[in-house]
Amino acid sequence: MSLIFDAGAARLYEAWYQSPQGRIMEKLVKDSVSSLLELQPGERILDIGCGEGNHLLLLSGLGARAAGVDASPYMARRARERLGSRASVEVGGAEDLPYEDNEFDLALFINTLEFLGNPIEALREAGRVARRGVFVAVTNSCSWYCLSMKVRSFFRRSIFAYAKSYNLWELKSLVHS
C-alpha cells in the first residue's frame, strides 16, 4: 500500500531532508539531474511524487517547464503555495497519472518508488506519459546508510520505517516487468 503523506509524514521527511545525510543525498540528486538528464530549455518534465516541490524548483531553475503530481492533497497544496506559477502541480496517484500519452519529455521518480504500493504500474504510467524517458532515483538498500537508517527506525520515528528501499537488481527487475 502506498504511503500518502499527511502533515506527520511530511515532518518526518523534512527532518530527514534537512539532516546532514539528507543534504548530501539532495546534492547527489541535483548533480545527477543536472548531468544525466541532458535537459533542453523548455522541455516538459513531470516530477512524480513531487512532495513540497524541492525538485520542481531545481527543474524550473534549469529551464524546464516543470510539472508535479502527488497523491497527497496536503503535499500538492504545499508545493503550489511554495512554487506559485513556476510549476503546475496536480493531485493524482503515480499508478494512474492524470495526463495524456507523451505529454511530457521526461518523467522523474526521485525518492518516490520507495513509498508506492505498485511500483511496476507507476513505472508503466511514467513511460506512457513521457516521450523521451523516465529517470529513477532511489535509496540503495545495500548501502550502509540505508541499512543503518532502517535499523534506527525501529527505535525512533523515521520516514525510513515507511519506505521500501531498492537495490540495483530489484530496480532492473521492476524495469523489465
mmCIF file of C-alpha atoms in Angstrom:
data_model
loop_
_atom_site.group_PDB
_atom_site.id
_atom_site.type_symbol
_atom_site.label_atom_id
_atom_site.label_comp_id
_atom_site.label_asym_id
_atom_site.label_seq_id
_atom_site.Cartn_x
_atom_site.Cartn_y
_atom_site.Cartn_z
ATOM 1 C CA MET A 1 0.000 0.000 0.000
ATOM 2 C CA SER A 2 1.226 3.467 -0.838
ATOM 3 C CA LEU A 3 2.077 5.998 1.824
ATOM 4 C CA ILE A 4 0.114 9.179 1.185
ATOM 5 C CA PHE A 5 1.865 11.890 3.139
ATOM 6 C CA ASP A 6 -0.058 13.820 5.770
ATOM 7 C CA ALA A 7 1.398 16.545 7.986
ATOM 8 C CA GLY A 8 3.083 13.974 10.248
ATOM 9 C CA ALA A 9 4.774 12.088 7.411
ATOM 10 C CA ALA A 10 5.776 15.410 5.854
ATOM 11 C CA ARG A 11 7.509 16.403 9.110
ATOM 12 C CA LEU A 12 9.406 13.091 9.191
ATOM 13 C CA TYR A 13 10.515 13.541 5.571
ATOM 14 C CA GLU A 14 11.518 17.164 6.193
ATOM 15 C CA ALA A 15 13.562 16.129 9.259
ATOM 16 C CA TRP A 16 15.472 13.633 7.114
ATOM 17 C CA TYR A 17 15.767 16.110 4.208
ATOM 18 C CA GLN A 18 17.321 18.758 6.485
ATOM 19 C CA SER A 19 19.728 16.298 8.160
ATOM 20 C CA PRO A 20 23.386 16.233 7.073
ATOM 21 C CA GLN A 21 22.776 12.913 5.296
ATOM 22 C CA GLY A 22 19.650 14.258 3.612
ATOM 23 C CA ARG A 23 21.565 17.283 2.340
ATOM 24 C CA ILE A 24 24.289 15.043 0.930
ATOM 25 C CA MET A 25 21.664 12.896 -0.817
ATOM 26 C CA GLU A 26 19.985 16.008 -2.203
ATOM 27 C CA LYS A 27 23.296 17.289 -3.586
ATOM 28 C CA LEU A 28 23.773 13.923 -5.328
ATOM 29 C CA VAL A 29 20.276 14.207 -6.801
ATOM 30 C CA LYS A 30 20.894 17.766 -8.015
ATOM 31 C CA ASP A 31 24.218 16.806 -9.584
ATOM 32 C CA SER A 32 22.655 13.729 -11.206
ATOM 33 C CA VAL A 33 19.658 15.592 -12.592
ATOM 34 C CA SER A 34 21.886 18.332 -13.975
ATOM 35 C CA SER A 35 24.404 15.993 -15.602
ATOM 36 C CA LEU A 36 22.410 12.902 -16.597
ATOM 37 C CA LEU A 37 19.145 14.272 -17.970
ATOM 38 C CA GLU A 38 20.633 16.446 -20.716
ATOM 39 C CA LEU A 39 17.743 18.872 -20.341
ATOM 40 C CA GLN A 40 16.892 21.105 -23.254
ATOM 41 C CA PRO A 41 15.419 24.542 -22.485
ATOM 42 C CA GLY A 42 11.645 24.430 -22.423
ATOM 43 C CA GLU A 43 11.313 20.655 -22.128
ATOM 44 C CA ARG A 44 8.286 19.462 -20.171
ATOM 45 C CA ILE A 45 9.346 17.455 -17.119
ATOM 46 C CA LEU A 46 6.993 15.642 -14.737
ATOM 47 C CA ASP A 47 8.107 15.042 -11.148
ATOM 48 C CA ILE A 48 6.018 12.115 -9.911
ATOM 49 C CA GLY A 49 5.644 12.250 -6.134
ATOM 50 C CA CYS A 50 6.746 15.883 -6.134
ATOM 51 C CA GLY A 51 6.048 16.421 -2.432
ATOM 52 C CA GLU A 52 6.577 20.035 -1.445
ATOM 53 C CA GLY A 53 8.294 20.828 -4.752
ATOM 54 C CA ASN A 54 12.020 20.673 -3.957
ATOM 55 C CA HIS A 55 12.869 19.120 -7.322
ATOM 56 C CA LEU A 56 10.363 21.261 -9.208
ATOM 57 C CA LEU A 57 12.390 24.280 -8.080
ATOM 58 C CA LEU A 58 15.551 22.629 -9.391
ATOM 59 C CA LEU A 59 13.936 21.754 -12.727
ATOM 60 C CA SER A 60 12.454 25.184 -13.294
ATOM 61 C CA GLY A 61 15.842 26.703 -12.414
ATOM 62 C CA LEU A 62 17.390 24.554 -15.157
ATOM 63 C CA GLY A 63 14.979 25.995 -17.714
ATOM 64 C CA ALA A 64 12.482 23.143 -17.826
ATOM 65 C CA ARG A 65 8.723 23.587 -17.869
ATOM 66 C CA ALA A 66 8.182 21.653 -14.672
ATOM 67 C CA ALA A 67 5.024 19.924 -13.544
ATOM 68 C CA GLY A 68 4.438 17.839 -10.458
ATOM 69 C CA VAL A 69 1.931 15.286 -9.290
ATOM 70 C CA ASP A 70 1.475 13.930 -5.789
ATOM 71 C CA ALA A 71 -1.112 11.586 -4.285
ATOM 72 C CA SER A 72 -1.264 13.745 -1.168
ATOM 73 C CA PRO A 73 -3.582 16.763 -1.357
ATOM 74 C CA TYR A 74 -1.627 18.149 1.614
ATOM 75 C CA MET A 75 1.728 17.955 -0.203
ATOM 76 C CA ALA A 76 0.319 19.233 -3.505
ATOM 77 C CA ARG A 77 -1.129 22.261 -1.719
ATOM 78 C CA ARG A 78 2.218 22.939 -0.019
ATOM 79 C CA ALA A 79 4.016 22.700 -3.382
ATOM 80 C CA ARG A 80 1.551 25.099 -5.038
ATOM 81 C CA GLU A 81 1.964 27.609 -2.196
ATOM 82 C CA ARG A 82 5.734 27.360 -2.436
ATOM 83 C CA LEU A 83 6.093 27.458 -6.228
ATOM 84 C CA GLY A 84 3.367 29.819 -7.379
ATOM 85 C CA SER A 85 3.459 29.970 -11.180
ATOM 86 C CA ARG A 86 6.909 28.344 -11.556
ATOM 87 C CA ALA A 87 5.352 24.871 -11.923
ATOM 88 C CA SER A 88 1.935 23.281 -12.205
ATOM 89 C CA VAL A 89 1.037 20.759 -9.510
ATOM 90 C CA GLU A 90 -1.798 18.219 -9.630
ATOM 91 C CA VAL A 91 -3.175 15.729 -7.134
ATOM 92 C CA GLY A 92 -3.002 12.215 -8.523
ATOM 93 C CA GLY A 93 -1.616 8.760 -7.971
ATOM 94 C CA ALA A 94 1.563 7.561 -9.643
ATOM 95 C CA GLU A 95 -0.247 4.411 -10.762
ATOM 96 C CA ASP A 96 -2.939 6.377 -12.657
ATOM 97 C CA LEU A 97 -1.456 9.673 -13.847
ATOM 98 C CA PRO A 98 -3.923 12.397 -14.897
ATOM 99 C CA TYR A 99 -2.049 13.184 -18.136
ATOM 100 C CA GLU A 100 -2.181 12.314 -21.830
ATOM 101 C CA ASP A 101 0.186 9.895 -23.579
ATOM 102 C CA ASN A 102 3.562 11.522 -24.343
ATOM 103 C CA GLU A 103 2.515 14.799 -22.706
ATOM 104 C CA PHE A 104 5.990 15.203 -21.173
ATOM 105 C CA ASP A 105 9.520 14.837 -22.444
ATOM 106 C CA LEU A 106 10.720 13.185 -19.216
ATOM 107 C CA ALA A 107 9.192 11.785 -16.052
ATOM 108 C CA LEU A 108 11.094 11.592 -12.773
ATOM 109 C CA PHE A 109 10.788 9.441 -9.672
ATOM 110 C CA ILE A 110 13.075 10.919 -7.015
ATOM 111 C CA ASN A 111 12.630 9.136 -3.678
ATOM 112 C CA THR A 112 9.111 8.160 -4.753
ATOM 113 C CA LEU A 113 9.183 4.461 -5.667
ATOM 114 C CA GLU A 114 10.075 3.728 -2.059
ATOM 115 C CA PHE A 115 6.595 4.812 -0.940
ATOM 116 C CA LEU A 116 4.445 3.228 -3.671
ATOM 117 C CA GLY A 117 2.312 0.123 -3.317
ATOM 118 C CA ASN A 118 2.553 -0.763 -7.029
ATOM 119 C CA PRO A 119 5.867 0.472 -8.454
ATOM 120 C CA ILE A 120 5.520 -1.561 -11.675
ATOM 121 C CA GLU A 121 2.248 0.150 -12.584
ATOM 122 C CA ALA A 122 3.751 3.531 -11.667
ATOM 123 C CA LEU A 123 6.712 2.897 -13.986
ATOM 124 C CA ARG A 124 4.319 1.879 -16.787
ATOM 125 C CA GLU A 125 2.352 5.083 -16.305
ATOM 126 C CA ALA A 126 5.528 7.169 -16.329
ATOM 127 C CA GLY A 127 6.566 5.501 -19.583
ATOM 128 C CA ARG A 128 3.151 6.269 -21.036
ATOM 129 C CA VAL A 129 3.267 9.999 -20.307
ATOM 130 C CA ALA A 130 6.990 10.557 -21.032
ATOM 131 C CA ARG A 131 8.135 10.744 -24.638
ATOM 132 C CA ARG A 132 11.907 10.684 -24.068
ATOM 133 C CA GLY A 133 12.415 8.654 -20.903
ATOM 134 C CA VAL A 134 11.974 8.007 -17.195
ATOM 135 C CA PHE A 135 14.576 8.895 -14.540
ATOM 136 C CA VAL A 136 14.567 6.919 -11.265
ATOM 137 C CA ALA A 137 16.489 7.819 -8.107
ATOM 138 C CA VAL A 138 16.020 5.638 -5.027
ATOM 139 C CA THR A 139 17.832 4.891 -1.808
ATOM 140 C CA ASN A 140 20.110 1.887 -2.227
ATOM 141 C CA SER A 141 19.017 -0.916 0.090
ATOM 142 C CA CYS A 142 22.567 -2.326 0.078
ATOM 143 C CA SER A 143 24.168 0.880 1.331
ATOM 144 C CA TRP A 144 25.401 1.108 4.889
ATOM 145 C CA TYR A 145 23.478 4.352 5.301
ATOM 146 C CA CYS A 146 20.152 2.835 4.253
ATOM 147 C CA LEU A 147 20.651 -0.247 6.416
ATOM 148 C CA SER A 148 21.525 1.848 9.462
ATOM 149 C CA MET A 149 18.507 4.125 8.926
ATOM 150 C CA LYS A 150 16.199 1.098 8.691
ATOM 151 C CA VAL A 151 17.573 -0.255 11.977
ATOM 152 C CA ARG A 152 17.264 3.163 13.659
ATOM 153 C CA SER A 153 13.647 3.392 12.530
ATOM 154 C CA PHE A 154 12.836 0.521 14.924
ATOM 155 C CA PHE A 155 13.840 2.728 17.850
ATOM 156 C CA ARG A 156 12.668 6.204 16.821
ATOM 157 C CA ARG A 157 10.222 7.668 14.358
ATOM 158 C CA SER A 158 11.734 7.939 10.909
ATOM 159 C CA ILE A 159 10.456 8.172 7.348
ATOM 160 C CA PHE A 160 12.561 5.068 6.653
ATOM 161 C CA ALA A 161 10.062 2.986 8.637
ATOM 162 C CA TYR A 162 7.584 3.592 5.780
ATOM 163 C CA ALA A 163 9.965 3.213 2.841
ATOM 164 C CA LYS A 164 10.901 0.172 0.793
ATOM 165 C CA SER A 165 14.461 0.611 -0.435
ATOM 166 C CA TYR A 166 15.723 -0.997 -3.635
ATOM 167 C CA ASN A 167 18.977 -2.424 -4.884
ATOM 168 C CA LEU A 168 20.170 -2.458 -8.492
ATOM 169 C CA TRP A 169 18.841 -5.961 -9.194
ATOM 170 C CA GLU A 170 15.386 -5.106 -7.849
ATOM 171 C CA LEU A 171 15.269 -1.969 -9.984
ATOM 172 C CA LYS A 172 16.295 -3.913 -13.074
ATOM 173 C CA SER A 173 13.542 -6.428 -12.350
ATOM 174 C CA LEU A 174 10.968 -3.661 -11.983
ATOM 175 C CA VAL A 175 12.014 -2.054 -15.241
ATOM 176 C CA HIS A 176 11.939 -5.361 -17.122
ATOM 177 C CA SER A 177 8.485 -6.098 -15.729
#
